[in-house]
């Protein structure tokens, strides 16, 4: 368990946790260019009205694998993909967000010869969203590669949801932005 601090690991570090990994309070982990494998469940919780945060930064070959459930209660999980190669967040059980739990999935660029999405969240079981909890898929701002989220079922209770508004192609100041039907960026 990590509570009240950030455990940051060196570039390329491979972290394997045999059982459950619990992040509480404002505790969190940060891996850059590495991978995380949790044999049990990943539990991000908030006992002190602070946000438990887990950042996982990836580059080619990196992965984030959880053998059982991912449970986020009043915390935030960020999944970053900063690469042209597909990276994945694999959940062997269920993904449960509750009590304002948040999941941000940042996509890398898509490579049309390989796949048409920039990151993959693969949940073997169900995704359950309740209690003002949200999933925020974020597309690559210049390439448009988007996250692909796959699960057996998705249950969204009132007040929760999936929101990608404003998380796609970026605009350019004084010019058309990126992507098909680009918008501009500026002030009136």
GROMACS .gro file of C-alpha atoms in nm:
model
  188
    1UNK     CA    1   0.000   0.000   0.000
    2UNK     CA    2   0.113   0.352  -0.076
    3UNK     CA    3  -0.051   0.639   0.116
    4UNK     CA    4   0.043   1.003   0.142
    5UNK     CA    5   0.331   1.000  -0.103
    6UNK     CA    6   0.446   0.934  -0.456
    7UNK     CA    7   0.662   0.633  -0.540
    8UNK     CA    8   0.854   0.727  -0.851
    9UNK     CA    9   1.064   0.468  -1.035
   10UNK     CA   10   1.353   0.516  -1.276
   11UNK     CA   11   1.316   0.517  -1.652
   12UNK     CA   12   1.240   0.170  -1.792
   13UNK     CA   13   1.160   0.014  -1.453
   14UNK     CA   14   0.947  -0.303  -1.460
   15UNK     CA   15   0.730  -0.322  -1.146
   16UNK     CA   16   0.554  -0.649  -1.058
   17UNK     CA   17   0.326  -0.673  -0.753
   18UNK     CA   18   0.221  -1.030  -0.670
   19UNK     CA   19  -0.101  -0.949  -0.481
   20UNK     CA   20  -0.311  -0.632  -0.447
   21UNK     CA   21  -0.175  -0.278  -0.486
   22UNK     CA   22  -0.359  -0.012  -0.284
   23UNK     CA   23  -0.306   0.360  -0.332
   24UNK     CA   24  -0.469   0.573  -0.061
   25UNK     CA   25  -0.494   0.938   0.034
   26UNK     CA   26  -0.270   1.125  -0.205
   27UNK     CA   27  -0.046   0.822  -0.257
   28UNK     CA   28   0.048   0.722  -0.605
   29UNK     CA   29   0.302   0.568  -0.839
   30UNK     CA   30   0.481   0.701  -1.140
   31UNK     CA   31   0.653   0.487  -1.402
   32UNK     CA   32   0.811   0.636  -1.712
   33UNK     CA   33   0.891   0.411  -2.007
   34UNK     CA   34   0.821   0.113  -1.783
   35UNK     CA   35   0.547  -0.130  -1.700
   36UNK     CA   36   0.331  -0.228  -1.407
   37UNK     CA   37   0.195  -0.576  -1.345
   38UNK     CA   38  -0.042  -0.632  -1.051
   39UNK     CA   39  -0.131  -0.996  -0.979
   40UNK     CA   40  -0.435  -0.909  -0.764
   41UNK     CA   41  -0.646  -0.593  -0.772
   42UNK     CA   42  -0.546  -0.228  -0.808
   43UNK     CA   43  -0.736  -0.022  -0.552
   44UNK     CA   44  -0.722   0.357  -0.563
   45UNK     CA   45  -0.913   0.499  -0.270
   46UNK     CA   46  -0.952   0.821  -0.078
   47UNK     CA   47  -0.987   0.796   0.296
   48UNK     CA   48  -0.887   1.160   0.365
   49UNK     CA   49  -1.070   1.358   0.095
   50UNK     CA   50  -0.751   1.374  -0.110
   51UNK     CA   51  -0.709   1.221  -0.453
   52UNK     CA   52  -0.517   0.896  -0.482
   53UNK     CA   53  -0.333   0.927  -0.812
   54UNK     CA   54  -0.159   0.666  -1.023
   55UNK     CA   55   0.028   0.786  -1.330
   56UNK     CA   56   0.159   0.530  -1.577
   57UNK     CA   57   0.365   0.682  -1.860
   58UNK     CA   58   0.450   0.440  -2.140
   59UNK     CA   59   0.667   0.417  -2.448
   60UNK     CA   60   0.712   0.121  -2.690
   61UNK     CA   61   0.672  -0.219  -2.529
   62UNK     CA   62   0.523  -0.092  -2.205
   63UNK     CA   63   0.208  -0.237  -2.054
   64UNK     CA   64  -0.013  -0.205  -1.749
   65UNK     CA   65  -0.170  -0.536  -1.644
   66UNK     CA   66  -0.401  -0.604  -1.349
   67UNK     CA   67  -0.494  -0.968  -1.280
   68UNK     CA   68  -0.823  -0.894  -1.102
   69UNK     CA   69  -1.023  -0.572  -1.056
   70UNK     CA   70  -0.934  -0.206  -1.086
   71UNK     CA   71  -1.136  -0.010  -0.829
   72UNK     CA   72  -1.120   0.368  -0.814
   73UNK     CA   73  -1.317   0.533  -0.533
   74UNK     CA   74  -1.273   0.911  -0.495
   75UNK     CA   75  -0.938   0.883  -0.672
   76UNK     CA   76  -0.790   0.925  -1.019
   77UNK     CA   77  -0.611   0.686  -1.251
   78UNK     CA   78  -0.419   0.837  -1.544
   79UNK     CA   79  -0.310   0.606  -1.829
   80UNK     CA   80  -0.071   0.785  -2.062
   81UNK     CA   81   0.044   0.651  -2.397
   82UNK     CA   82   0.323   0.865  -2.544
   83UNK     CA   83   0.421   0.642  -2.832
   84UNK     CA   84   0.356   0.537  -3.188
   85UNK     CA   85   0.332   0.172  -3.078
   86UNK     CA   86   0.017   0.038  -2.919
   87UNK     CA   87   0.018   0.014  -2.541
   88UNK     CA   88  -0.255  -0.143  -2.334
   89UNK     CA   89  -0.420  -0.137  -1.995
   90UNK     CA   90  -0.541  -0.494  -1.937
   91UNK     CA   91  -0.783  -0.566  -1.652
   92UNK     CA   92  -0.850  -0.934  -1.577
   93UNK     CA   93  -1.165  -0.862  -1.373
   94UNK     CA   94  -1.390  -0.556  -1.352
   95UNK     CA   95  -1.322  -0.183  -1.377
   96UNK     CA   96  -1.527  -0.004  -1.108
   97UNK     CA   97  -1.537   0.374  -1.065
   98UNK     CA   98  -1.735   0.511  -0.773
   99UNK     CA   99  -1.756   0.814  -0.540
  100UNK     CA  100  -1.616   1.058  -0.800
  101UNK     CA  101  -1.356   0.808  -0.923
  102UNK     CA  102  -1.193   0.917  -1.249
  103UNK     CA  103  -1.010   0.736  -1.529
  104UNK     CA  104  -0.819   0.939  -1.791
  105UNK     CA  105  -0.698   0.743  -2.094
  106UNK     CA  106  -0.453   0.942  -2.310
  107UNK     CA  107  -0.396   0.803  -2.658
  108UNK     CA  108  -0.080   0.785  -2.862
  109UNK     CA  109  -0.082   0.837  -3.236
  110UNK     CA  110  -0.254   0.577  -3.447
  111UNK     CA  111  -0.057   0.384  -3.702
  112UNK     CA  112  -0.297   0.285  -3.980
  113UNK     CA  113  -0.084  -0.014  -4.083
  114UNK     CA  114  -0.121  -0.167  -3.737
  115UNK     CA  115  -0.450  -0.051  -3.584
  116UNK     CA  116  -0.696   0.235  -3.600
  117UNK     CA  117  -0.671   0.331  -3.230
  118UNK     CA  118  -0.392   0.479  -3.023
  119UNK     CA  119  -0.438   0.298  -2.691
  120UNK     CA  120  -0.634   0.000  -2.565
  121UNK     CA  121  -0.819  -0.054  -2.238
  122UNK     CA  122  -0.917  -0.422  -2.231
  123UNK     CA  123  -1.149  -0.522  -1.944
  124UNK     CA  124  -1.229  -0.894  -1.927
  125UNK     CA  125  -1.529  -0.832  -1.701
  126UNK     CA  126  -1.756  -0.531  -1.668
  127UNK     CA  127  -1.712  -0.154  -1.645
  128UNK     CA  128  -1.927  -0.001  -1.371
  129UNK     CA  129  -1.963   0.380  -1.331
  130UNK     CA  130  -2.157   0.535  -1.044
  131UNK     CA  131  -2.155   0.825  -0.798
  132UNK     CA  132  -2.036   1.107  -1.030
  133UNK     CA  133  -1.752   0.894  -1.167
  134UNK     CA  134  -1.621   0.948  -1.519
  135UNK     CA  135  -1.402   0.802  -1.788
  136UNK     CA  136  -1.224   1.066  -1.997
  137UNK     CA  137  -1.083   0.926  -2.324
  138UNK     CA  138  -0.832   1.175  -2.469
  139UNK     CA  139  -0.735   1.151  -2.838
  140UNK     CA  140  -0.392   1.239  -2.969
  141UNK     CA  141  -0.418   1.614  -3.034
  142UNK     CA  142  -0.251   1.618  -3.377
  143UNK     CA  143  -0.295   1.266  -3.517
  144UNK     CA  144  -0.643   1.192  -3.379
  145UNK     CA  145  -0.551   0.846  -3.249
  146UNK     CA  146  -0.821   0.764  -2.996
  147UNK     CA  147  -0.844   0.520  -2.706
  148UNK     CA  148  -1.036   0.198  -2.764
  149UNK     CA  149  -1.216   0.071  -2.452
  150UNK     CA  150  -1.344  -0.287  -2.460
  151UNK     CA  151  -1.545  -0.470  -2.189
  152UNK     CA  152  -1.811  -0.739  -2.151
  153UNK     CA  153  -2.071  -0.483  -2.035
  154UNK     CA  154  -2.081  -0.113  -1.950
  155UNK     CA  155  -2.312   0.008  -1.673
  156UNK     CA  156  -2.350   0.383  -1.627
  157UNK     CA  157  -2.565   0.504  -1.339
  158UNK     CA  158  -2.714   0.857  -1.318
  159UNK     CA  159  -2.452   1.127  -1.262
  160UNK     CA  160  -2.168   0.920  -1.410
  161UNK     CA  161  -2.049   0.881  -1.767
  162UNK     CA  162  -1.790   0.885  -2.043
  163UNK     CA  163  -1.688   1.231  -2.165
  164UNK     CA  164  -1.457   1.306  -2.459
  165UNK     CA  165  -1.578   1.662  -2.519
  166UNK     CA  166  -1.285   1.889  -2.602
  167UNK     CA  167  -1.039   1.601  -2.594
  168UNK     CA  168  -0.975   1.553  -2.965
  169UNK     CA  169  -0.781   1.740  -3.231
  170UNK     CA  170  -0.641   2.073  -3.117
  171UNK     CA  171  -0.697   2.402  -3.291
  172UNK     CA  172  -0.427   2.644  -3.404
  173UNK     CA  173  -0.416   3.013  -3.322
  174UNK     CA  174  -0.526   3.210  -3.627
  175UNK     CA  175  -0.542   2.900  -3.849
  176UNK     CA  176  -0.748   2.588  -3.905
  177UNK     CA  177  -0.667   2.316  -3.654
  178UNK     CA  178  -0.576   1.955  -3.713
  179UNK     CA  179  -0.804   1.679  -3.841
  180UNK     CA  180  -1.105   1.661  -4.070
  181UNK     CA  181  -1.331   1.963  -4.033
  182UNK     CA  182  -1.073   2.143  -3.820
  183UNK     CA  183  -1.177   2.413  -3.581
  184UNK     CA  184  -0.983   2.726  -3.512
  185UNK     CA  185  -0.843   2.860  -3.191
  186UNK     CA  186  -0.857   3.224  -3.090
  187UNK     CA  187  -1.037   3.499  -2.906
  188UNK     CA  188  -1.320   3.733  -3.002
   0.00000   0.00000   0.00000
